[in-house]
Coordinates of N, CA and C in Angstrom, one line a residue:
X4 N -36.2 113.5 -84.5 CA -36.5 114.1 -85.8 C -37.6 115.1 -85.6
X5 N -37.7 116.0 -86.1 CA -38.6 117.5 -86.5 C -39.9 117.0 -86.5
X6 N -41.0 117.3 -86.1 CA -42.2 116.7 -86.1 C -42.5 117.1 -87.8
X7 N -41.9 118.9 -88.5 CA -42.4 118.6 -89.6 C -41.5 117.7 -90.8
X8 N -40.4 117.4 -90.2 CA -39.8 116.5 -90.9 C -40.6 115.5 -91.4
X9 N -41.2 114.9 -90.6 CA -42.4 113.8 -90.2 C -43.2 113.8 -91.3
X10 N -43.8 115.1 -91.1 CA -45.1 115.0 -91.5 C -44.7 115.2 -93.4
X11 N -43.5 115.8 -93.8 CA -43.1 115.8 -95.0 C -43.2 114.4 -95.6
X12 N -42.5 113.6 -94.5 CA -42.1 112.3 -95.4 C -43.5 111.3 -95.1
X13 N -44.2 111.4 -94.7 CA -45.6 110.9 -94.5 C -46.5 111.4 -95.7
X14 N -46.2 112.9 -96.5 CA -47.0 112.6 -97.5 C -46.4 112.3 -98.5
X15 N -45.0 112.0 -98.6 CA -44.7 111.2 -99.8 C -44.9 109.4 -99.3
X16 N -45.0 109.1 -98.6 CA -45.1 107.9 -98.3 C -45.7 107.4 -96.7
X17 N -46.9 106.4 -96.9 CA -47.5 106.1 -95.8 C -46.3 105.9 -94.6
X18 N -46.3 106.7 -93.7 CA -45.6 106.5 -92.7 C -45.7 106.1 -91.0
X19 N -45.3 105.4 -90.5 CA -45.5 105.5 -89.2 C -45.3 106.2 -88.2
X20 N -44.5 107.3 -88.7 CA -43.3 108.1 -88.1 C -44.2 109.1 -87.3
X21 N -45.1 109.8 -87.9 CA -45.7 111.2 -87.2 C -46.7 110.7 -86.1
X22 N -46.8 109.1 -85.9 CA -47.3 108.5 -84.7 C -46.5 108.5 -83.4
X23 N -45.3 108.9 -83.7 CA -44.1 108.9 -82.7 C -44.0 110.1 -81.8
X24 N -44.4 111.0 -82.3 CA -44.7 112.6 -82.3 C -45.4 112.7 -81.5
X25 N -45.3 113.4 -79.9 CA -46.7 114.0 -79.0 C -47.7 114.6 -79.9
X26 N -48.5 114.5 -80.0 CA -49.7 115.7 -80.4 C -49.3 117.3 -80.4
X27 N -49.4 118.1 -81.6 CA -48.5 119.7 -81.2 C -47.0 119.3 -80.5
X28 N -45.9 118.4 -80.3 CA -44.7 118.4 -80.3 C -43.9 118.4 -81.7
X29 N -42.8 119.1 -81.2 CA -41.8 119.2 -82.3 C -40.7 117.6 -82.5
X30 N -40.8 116.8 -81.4 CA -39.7 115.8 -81.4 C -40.5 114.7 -81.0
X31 N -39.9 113.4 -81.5 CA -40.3 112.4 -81.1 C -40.3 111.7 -79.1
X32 N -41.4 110.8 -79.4 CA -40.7 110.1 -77.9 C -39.5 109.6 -77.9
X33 N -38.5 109.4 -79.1 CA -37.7 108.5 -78.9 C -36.3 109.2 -78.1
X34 N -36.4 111.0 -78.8 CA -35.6 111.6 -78.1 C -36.4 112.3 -77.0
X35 N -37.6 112.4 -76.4 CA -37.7 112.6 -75.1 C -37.2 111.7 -74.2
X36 N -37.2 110.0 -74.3 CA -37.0 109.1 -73.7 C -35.3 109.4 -73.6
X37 N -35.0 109.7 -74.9 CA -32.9 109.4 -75.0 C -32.7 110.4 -74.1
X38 N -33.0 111.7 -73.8 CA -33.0 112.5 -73.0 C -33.0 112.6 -71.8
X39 N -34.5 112.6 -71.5 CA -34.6 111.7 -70.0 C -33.3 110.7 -69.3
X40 N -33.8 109.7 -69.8 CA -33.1 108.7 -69.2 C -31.5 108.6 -69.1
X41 N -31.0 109.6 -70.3 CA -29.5 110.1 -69.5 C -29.0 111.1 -69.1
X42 N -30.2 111.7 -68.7 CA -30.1 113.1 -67.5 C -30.5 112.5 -66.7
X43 N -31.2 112.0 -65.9 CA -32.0 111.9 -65.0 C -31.4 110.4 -64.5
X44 N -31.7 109.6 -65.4 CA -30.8 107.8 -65.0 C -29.5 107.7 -64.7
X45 N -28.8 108.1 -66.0 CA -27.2 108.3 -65.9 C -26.5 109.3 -65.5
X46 N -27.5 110.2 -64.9 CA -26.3 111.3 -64.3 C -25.9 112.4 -65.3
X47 N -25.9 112.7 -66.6 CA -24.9 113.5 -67.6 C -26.4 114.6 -67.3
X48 N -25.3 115.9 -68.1 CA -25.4 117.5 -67.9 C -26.2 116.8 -69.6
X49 N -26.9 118.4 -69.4 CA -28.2 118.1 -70.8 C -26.6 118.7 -71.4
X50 N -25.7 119.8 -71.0 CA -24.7 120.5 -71.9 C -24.1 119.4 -72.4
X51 N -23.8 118.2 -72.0 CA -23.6 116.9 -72.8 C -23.9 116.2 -73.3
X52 N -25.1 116.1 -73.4 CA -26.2 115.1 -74.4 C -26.4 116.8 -75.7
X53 N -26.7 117.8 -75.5 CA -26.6 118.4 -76.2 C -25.4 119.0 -77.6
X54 N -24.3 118.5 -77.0 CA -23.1 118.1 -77.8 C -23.5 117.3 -78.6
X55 N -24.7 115.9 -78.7 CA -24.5 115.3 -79.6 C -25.6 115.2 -80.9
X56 N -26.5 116.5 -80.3 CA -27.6 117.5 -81.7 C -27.4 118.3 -81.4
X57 N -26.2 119.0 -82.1 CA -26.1 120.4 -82.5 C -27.3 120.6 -83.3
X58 N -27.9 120.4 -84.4 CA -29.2 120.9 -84.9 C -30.5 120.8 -84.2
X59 N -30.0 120.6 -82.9 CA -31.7 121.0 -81.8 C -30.7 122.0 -81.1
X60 N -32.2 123.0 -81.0 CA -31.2 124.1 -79.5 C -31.3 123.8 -78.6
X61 N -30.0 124.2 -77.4 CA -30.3 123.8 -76.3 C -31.6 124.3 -75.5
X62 N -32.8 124.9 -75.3 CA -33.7 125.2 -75.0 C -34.7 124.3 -75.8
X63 N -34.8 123.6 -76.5 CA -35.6 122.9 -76.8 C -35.1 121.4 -75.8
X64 N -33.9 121.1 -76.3 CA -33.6 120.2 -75.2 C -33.9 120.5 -74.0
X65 N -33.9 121.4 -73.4 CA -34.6 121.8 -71.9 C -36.0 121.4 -72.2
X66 N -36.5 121.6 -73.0 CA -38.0 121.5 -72.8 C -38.2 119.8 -73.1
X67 N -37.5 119.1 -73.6 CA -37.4 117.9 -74.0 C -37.6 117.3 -73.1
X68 N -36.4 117.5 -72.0 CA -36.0 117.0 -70.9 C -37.1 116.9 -69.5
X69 N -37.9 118.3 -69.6 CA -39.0 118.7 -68.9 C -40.4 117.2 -69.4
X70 N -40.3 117.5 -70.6 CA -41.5 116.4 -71.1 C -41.3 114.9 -70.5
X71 N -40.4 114.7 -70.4 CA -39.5 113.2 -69.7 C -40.3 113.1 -68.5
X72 N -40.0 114.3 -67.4 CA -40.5 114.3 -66.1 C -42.2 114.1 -66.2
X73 N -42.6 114.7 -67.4 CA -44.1 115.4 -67.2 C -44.6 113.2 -67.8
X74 N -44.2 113.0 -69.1 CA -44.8 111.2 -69.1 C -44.1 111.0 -68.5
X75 N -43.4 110.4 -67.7 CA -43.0 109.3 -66.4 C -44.0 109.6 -65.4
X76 N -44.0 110.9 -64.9 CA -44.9 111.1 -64.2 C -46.5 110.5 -64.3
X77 N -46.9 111.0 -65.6 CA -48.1 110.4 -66.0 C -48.4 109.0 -65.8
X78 N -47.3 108.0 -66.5 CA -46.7 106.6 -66.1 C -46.9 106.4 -64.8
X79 N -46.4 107.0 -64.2 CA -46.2 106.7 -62.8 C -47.3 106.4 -62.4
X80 N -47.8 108.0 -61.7 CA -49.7 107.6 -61.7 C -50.6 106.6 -62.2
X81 N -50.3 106.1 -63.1 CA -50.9 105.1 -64.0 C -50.6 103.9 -63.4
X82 N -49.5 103.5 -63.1 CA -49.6 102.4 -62.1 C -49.5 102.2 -60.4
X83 N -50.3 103.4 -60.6 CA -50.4 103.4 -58.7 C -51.9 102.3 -58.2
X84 N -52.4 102.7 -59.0 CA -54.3 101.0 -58.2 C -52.8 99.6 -57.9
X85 N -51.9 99.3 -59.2 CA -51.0 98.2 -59.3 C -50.4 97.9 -57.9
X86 N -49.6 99.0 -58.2 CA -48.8 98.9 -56.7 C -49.7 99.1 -55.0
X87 N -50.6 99.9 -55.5 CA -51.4 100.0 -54.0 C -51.9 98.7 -53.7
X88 N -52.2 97.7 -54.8 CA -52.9 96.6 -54.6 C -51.7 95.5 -53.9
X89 N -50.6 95.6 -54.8 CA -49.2 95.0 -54.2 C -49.3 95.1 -53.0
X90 N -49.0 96.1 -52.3 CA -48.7 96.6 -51.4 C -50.3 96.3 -50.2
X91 N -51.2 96.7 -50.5 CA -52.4 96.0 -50.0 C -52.0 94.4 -49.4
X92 N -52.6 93.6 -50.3 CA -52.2 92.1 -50.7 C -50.8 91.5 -49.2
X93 N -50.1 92.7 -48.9 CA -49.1 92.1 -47.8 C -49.1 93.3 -46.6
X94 N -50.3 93.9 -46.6 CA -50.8 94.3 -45.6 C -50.3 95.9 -45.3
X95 N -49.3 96.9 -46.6 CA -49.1 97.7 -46.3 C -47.1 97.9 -46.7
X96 N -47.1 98.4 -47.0 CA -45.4 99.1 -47.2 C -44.8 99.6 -46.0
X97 N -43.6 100.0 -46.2 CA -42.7 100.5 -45.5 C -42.1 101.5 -45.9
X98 N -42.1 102.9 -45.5 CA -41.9 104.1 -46.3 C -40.8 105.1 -45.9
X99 N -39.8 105.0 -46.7 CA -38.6 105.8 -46.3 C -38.6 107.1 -46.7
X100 N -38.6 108.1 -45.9 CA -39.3 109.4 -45.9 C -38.1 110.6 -45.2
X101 N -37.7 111.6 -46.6 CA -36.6 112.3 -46.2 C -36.7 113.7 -47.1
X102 N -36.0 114.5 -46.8 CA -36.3 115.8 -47.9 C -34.9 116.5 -47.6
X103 N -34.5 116.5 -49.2 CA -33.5 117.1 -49.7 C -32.9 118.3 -49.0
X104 N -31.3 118.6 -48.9 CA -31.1 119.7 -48.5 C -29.5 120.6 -48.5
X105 N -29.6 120.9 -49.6 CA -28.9 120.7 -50.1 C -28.2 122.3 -50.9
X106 N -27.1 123.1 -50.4 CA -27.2 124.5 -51.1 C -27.5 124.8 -52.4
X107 N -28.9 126.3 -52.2 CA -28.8 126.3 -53.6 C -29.6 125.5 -54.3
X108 N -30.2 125.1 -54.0 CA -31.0 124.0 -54.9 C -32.9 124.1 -54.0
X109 N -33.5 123.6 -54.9 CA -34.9 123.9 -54.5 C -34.8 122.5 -53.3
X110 N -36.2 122.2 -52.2 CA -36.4 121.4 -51.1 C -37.2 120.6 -51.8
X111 N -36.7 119.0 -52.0 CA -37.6 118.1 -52.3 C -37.8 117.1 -51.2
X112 N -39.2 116.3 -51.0 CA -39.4 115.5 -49.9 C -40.1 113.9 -50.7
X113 N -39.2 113.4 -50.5 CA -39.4 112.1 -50.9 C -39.9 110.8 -50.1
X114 N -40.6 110.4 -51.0 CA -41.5 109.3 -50.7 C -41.3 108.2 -51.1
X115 N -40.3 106.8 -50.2 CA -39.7 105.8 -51.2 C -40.3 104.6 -50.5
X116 N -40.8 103.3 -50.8 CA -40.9 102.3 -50.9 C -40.5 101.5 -50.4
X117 N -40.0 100.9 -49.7 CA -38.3 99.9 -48.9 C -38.5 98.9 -49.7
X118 N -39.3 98.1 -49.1 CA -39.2 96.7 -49.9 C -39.1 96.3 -50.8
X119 N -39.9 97.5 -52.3 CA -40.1 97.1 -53.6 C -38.9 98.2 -53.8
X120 N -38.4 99.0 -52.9 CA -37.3 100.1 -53.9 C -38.1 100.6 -55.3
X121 N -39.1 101.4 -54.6 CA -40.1 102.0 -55.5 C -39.9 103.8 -55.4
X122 N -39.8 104.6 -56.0 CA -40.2 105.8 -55.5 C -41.6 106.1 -55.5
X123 N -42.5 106.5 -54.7 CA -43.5 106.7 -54.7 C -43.7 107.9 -55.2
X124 N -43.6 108.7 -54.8 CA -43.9 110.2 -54.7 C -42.8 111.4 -54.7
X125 N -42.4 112.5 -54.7 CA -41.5 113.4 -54.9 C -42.0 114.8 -54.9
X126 N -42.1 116.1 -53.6 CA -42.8 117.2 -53.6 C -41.6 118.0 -53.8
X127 N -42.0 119.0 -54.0 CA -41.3 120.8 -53.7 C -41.7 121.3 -53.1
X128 N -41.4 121.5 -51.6 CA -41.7 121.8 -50.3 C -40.8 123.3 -50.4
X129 N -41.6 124.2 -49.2 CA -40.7 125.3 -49.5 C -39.8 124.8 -47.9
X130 N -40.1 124.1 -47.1 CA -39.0 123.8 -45.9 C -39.2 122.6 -45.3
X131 N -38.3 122.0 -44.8 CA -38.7 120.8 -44.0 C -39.5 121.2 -42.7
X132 N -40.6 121.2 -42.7 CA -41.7 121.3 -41.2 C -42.7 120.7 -40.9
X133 N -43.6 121.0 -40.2 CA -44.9 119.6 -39.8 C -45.8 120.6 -41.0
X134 N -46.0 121.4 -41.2 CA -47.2 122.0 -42.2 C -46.9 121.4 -43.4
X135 N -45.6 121.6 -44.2 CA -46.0 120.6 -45.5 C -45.6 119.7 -45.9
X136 N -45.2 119.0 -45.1 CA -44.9 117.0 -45.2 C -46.7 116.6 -45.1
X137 N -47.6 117.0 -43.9 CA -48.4 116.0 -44.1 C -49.0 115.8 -45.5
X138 N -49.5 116.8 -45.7 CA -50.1 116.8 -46.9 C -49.9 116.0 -48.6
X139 N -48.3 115.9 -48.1 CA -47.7 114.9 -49.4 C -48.1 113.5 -49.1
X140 N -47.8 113.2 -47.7 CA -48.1 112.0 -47.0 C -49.4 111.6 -47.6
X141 N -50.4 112.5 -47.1 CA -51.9 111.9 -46.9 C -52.5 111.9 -48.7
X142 N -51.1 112.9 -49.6 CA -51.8 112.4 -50.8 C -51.0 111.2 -51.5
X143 N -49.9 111.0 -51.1 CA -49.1 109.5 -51.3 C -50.5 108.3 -50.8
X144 N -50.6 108.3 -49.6 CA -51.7 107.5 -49.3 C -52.7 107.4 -50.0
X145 N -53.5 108.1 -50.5 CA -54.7 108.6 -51.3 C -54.1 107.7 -52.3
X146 N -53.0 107.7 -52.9 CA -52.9 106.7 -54.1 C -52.1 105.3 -53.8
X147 N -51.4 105.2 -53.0 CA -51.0 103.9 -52.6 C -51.4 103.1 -51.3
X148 N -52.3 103.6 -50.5 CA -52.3 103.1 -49.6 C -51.4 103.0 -48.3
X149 N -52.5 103.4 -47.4 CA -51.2 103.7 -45.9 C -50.5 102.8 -45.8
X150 N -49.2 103.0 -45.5 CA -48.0 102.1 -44.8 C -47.8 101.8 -43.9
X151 N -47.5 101.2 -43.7 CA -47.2 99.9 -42.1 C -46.6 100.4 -41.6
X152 N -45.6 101.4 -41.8 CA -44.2 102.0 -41.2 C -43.6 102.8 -42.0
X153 N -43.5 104.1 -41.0 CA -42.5 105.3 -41.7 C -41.2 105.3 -41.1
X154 N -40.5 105.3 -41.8 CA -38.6 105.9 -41.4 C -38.6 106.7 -41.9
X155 N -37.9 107.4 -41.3 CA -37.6 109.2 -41.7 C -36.1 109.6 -40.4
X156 N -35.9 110.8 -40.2 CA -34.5 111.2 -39.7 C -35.0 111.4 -38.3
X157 N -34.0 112.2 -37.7 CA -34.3 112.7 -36.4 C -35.0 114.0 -36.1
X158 N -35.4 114.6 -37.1 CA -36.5 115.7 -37.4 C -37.3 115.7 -36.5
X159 N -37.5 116.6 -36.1 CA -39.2 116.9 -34.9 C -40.5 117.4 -36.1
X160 N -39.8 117.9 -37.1 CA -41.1 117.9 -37.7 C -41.2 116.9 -38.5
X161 N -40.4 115.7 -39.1 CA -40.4 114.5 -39.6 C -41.8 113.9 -38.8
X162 N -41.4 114.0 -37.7 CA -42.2 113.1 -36.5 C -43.6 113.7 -36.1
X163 N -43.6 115.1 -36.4 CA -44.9 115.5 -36.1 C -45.8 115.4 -37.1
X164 N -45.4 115.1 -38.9 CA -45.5 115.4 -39.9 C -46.6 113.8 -40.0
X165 N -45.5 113.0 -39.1 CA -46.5 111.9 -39.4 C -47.6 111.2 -38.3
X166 N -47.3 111.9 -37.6 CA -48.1 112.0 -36.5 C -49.6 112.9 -36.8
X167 N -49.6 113.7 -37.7 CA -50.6 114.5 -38.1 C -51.5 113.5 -38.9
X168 N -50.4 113.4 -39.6 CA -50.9 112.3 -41.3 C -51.6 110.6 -40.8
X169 N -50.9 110.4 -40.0 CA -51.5 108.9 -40.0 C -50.7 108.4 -38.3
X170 N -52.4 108.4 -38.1 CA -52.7 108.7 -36.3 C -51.9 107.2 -36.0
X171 N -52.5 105.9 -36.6 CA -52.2 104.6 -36.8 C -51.4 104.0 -36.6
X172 N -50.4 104.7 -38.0 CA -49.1 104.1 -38.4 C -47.8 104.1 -37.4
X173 N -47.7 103.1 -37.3 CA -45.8 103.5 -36.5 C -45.1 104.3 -37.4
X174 N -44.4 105.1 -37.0 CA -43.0 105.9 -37.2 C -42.0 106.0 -36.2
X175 N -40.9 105.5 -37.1 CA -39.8 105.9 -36.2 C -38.6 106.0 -36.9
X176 N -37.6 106.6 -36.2 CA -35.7 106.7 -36.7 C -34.9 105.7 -37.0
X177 N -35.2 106.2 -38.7 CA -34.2 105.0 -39.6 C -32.7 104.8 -39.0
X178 N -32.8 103.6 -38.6 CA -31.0 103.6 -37.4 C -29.9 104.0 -38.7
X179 N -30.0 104.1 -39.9 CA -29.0 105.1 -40.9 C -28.9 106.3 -40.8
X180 N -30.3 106.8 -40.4 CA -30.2 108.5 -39.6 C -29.3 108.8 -38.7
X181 N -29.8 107.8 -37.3 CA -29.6 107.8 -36.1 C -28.0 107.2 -35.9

């Protein structure tokens, strides 16, 4: 619903509704969440979630869809002390470490979890190399705490990336790679 839809029916009657509303947003969380979660969770084209509010434009739905990324994100962050503590508490994670590649599409380098099937982290790298994997690394750590063990591919800069990042840690070739 229209944030000033909201705000219309809140001065005819005490309402809950314009609490639903980001601050300066036009839409509620309820359709940034409906959004999100079935672009991103279930896989569908916004051009199909969009079929089913013809009175939103599709550019607003883009921007909807963007907000999804931007609170989860925030969320996320938010429970990183949690998980780092988890993860502490049994001496360190296990971190499956790989980056997208894919035509046509931007390079992402991901940071996943093994044991809890967590994503940790997720950059936009402009190439797979040892210059900008560490960096994601040592700021993944910065909030969850170093890992016990990296798996990643048969990459030389995979391997140099964490050899930079964390002198310590074992790293080696996920036998799924290999």
């Amino acid at each position: 619903r229209r944030s000033s839809d909201l705000h219309r029916t809140e001065a005819a009657v005490d309402s809950p509704l314009p609490r639903l509303v980001p601050k300066g947003g036009a839409y509620g969380y309820d359709l940034i969440a409906y959004v999100g979660c079935e672009t991103f969770l279930r896989g569908r084209k916004l051009e199909s979630v969009a079929r089913e509010f013809p009175q939103i434009p599709f550019s607003s739905l883009y921007d909807v869809q963007h907000k999804f990324l931007f609170y989860f994100g925030h969320l996320h962050r938010q429970s990183a002390p949690v998980l780092a503590a988890r993860f502490g508490r049994r001496g360190g994670g296990t971190w499956l470490i790989d980056a997208t590649i894919e035509p046509d599409t931007p390079m992402y380098f991901g940071i996943y979890e093994a044991q809890d099937n967590v994503l940790l982290d997720a950059y936009r790298i402009p190439s797979e190399n040892a210059d900008a994997i560490p960096p994601c690394l040592k700021q993944t750590a910065s909030r969850f705490g170093e890992p016990r063990r990296v798996l990643h591919d048969l990459s030389d800069a995979m391997a140099a990336a964490c050899e930079q990042a964390f002198a310590n840690v074992l790293h080696t070739v996920c036998h799924f790679q290999f």
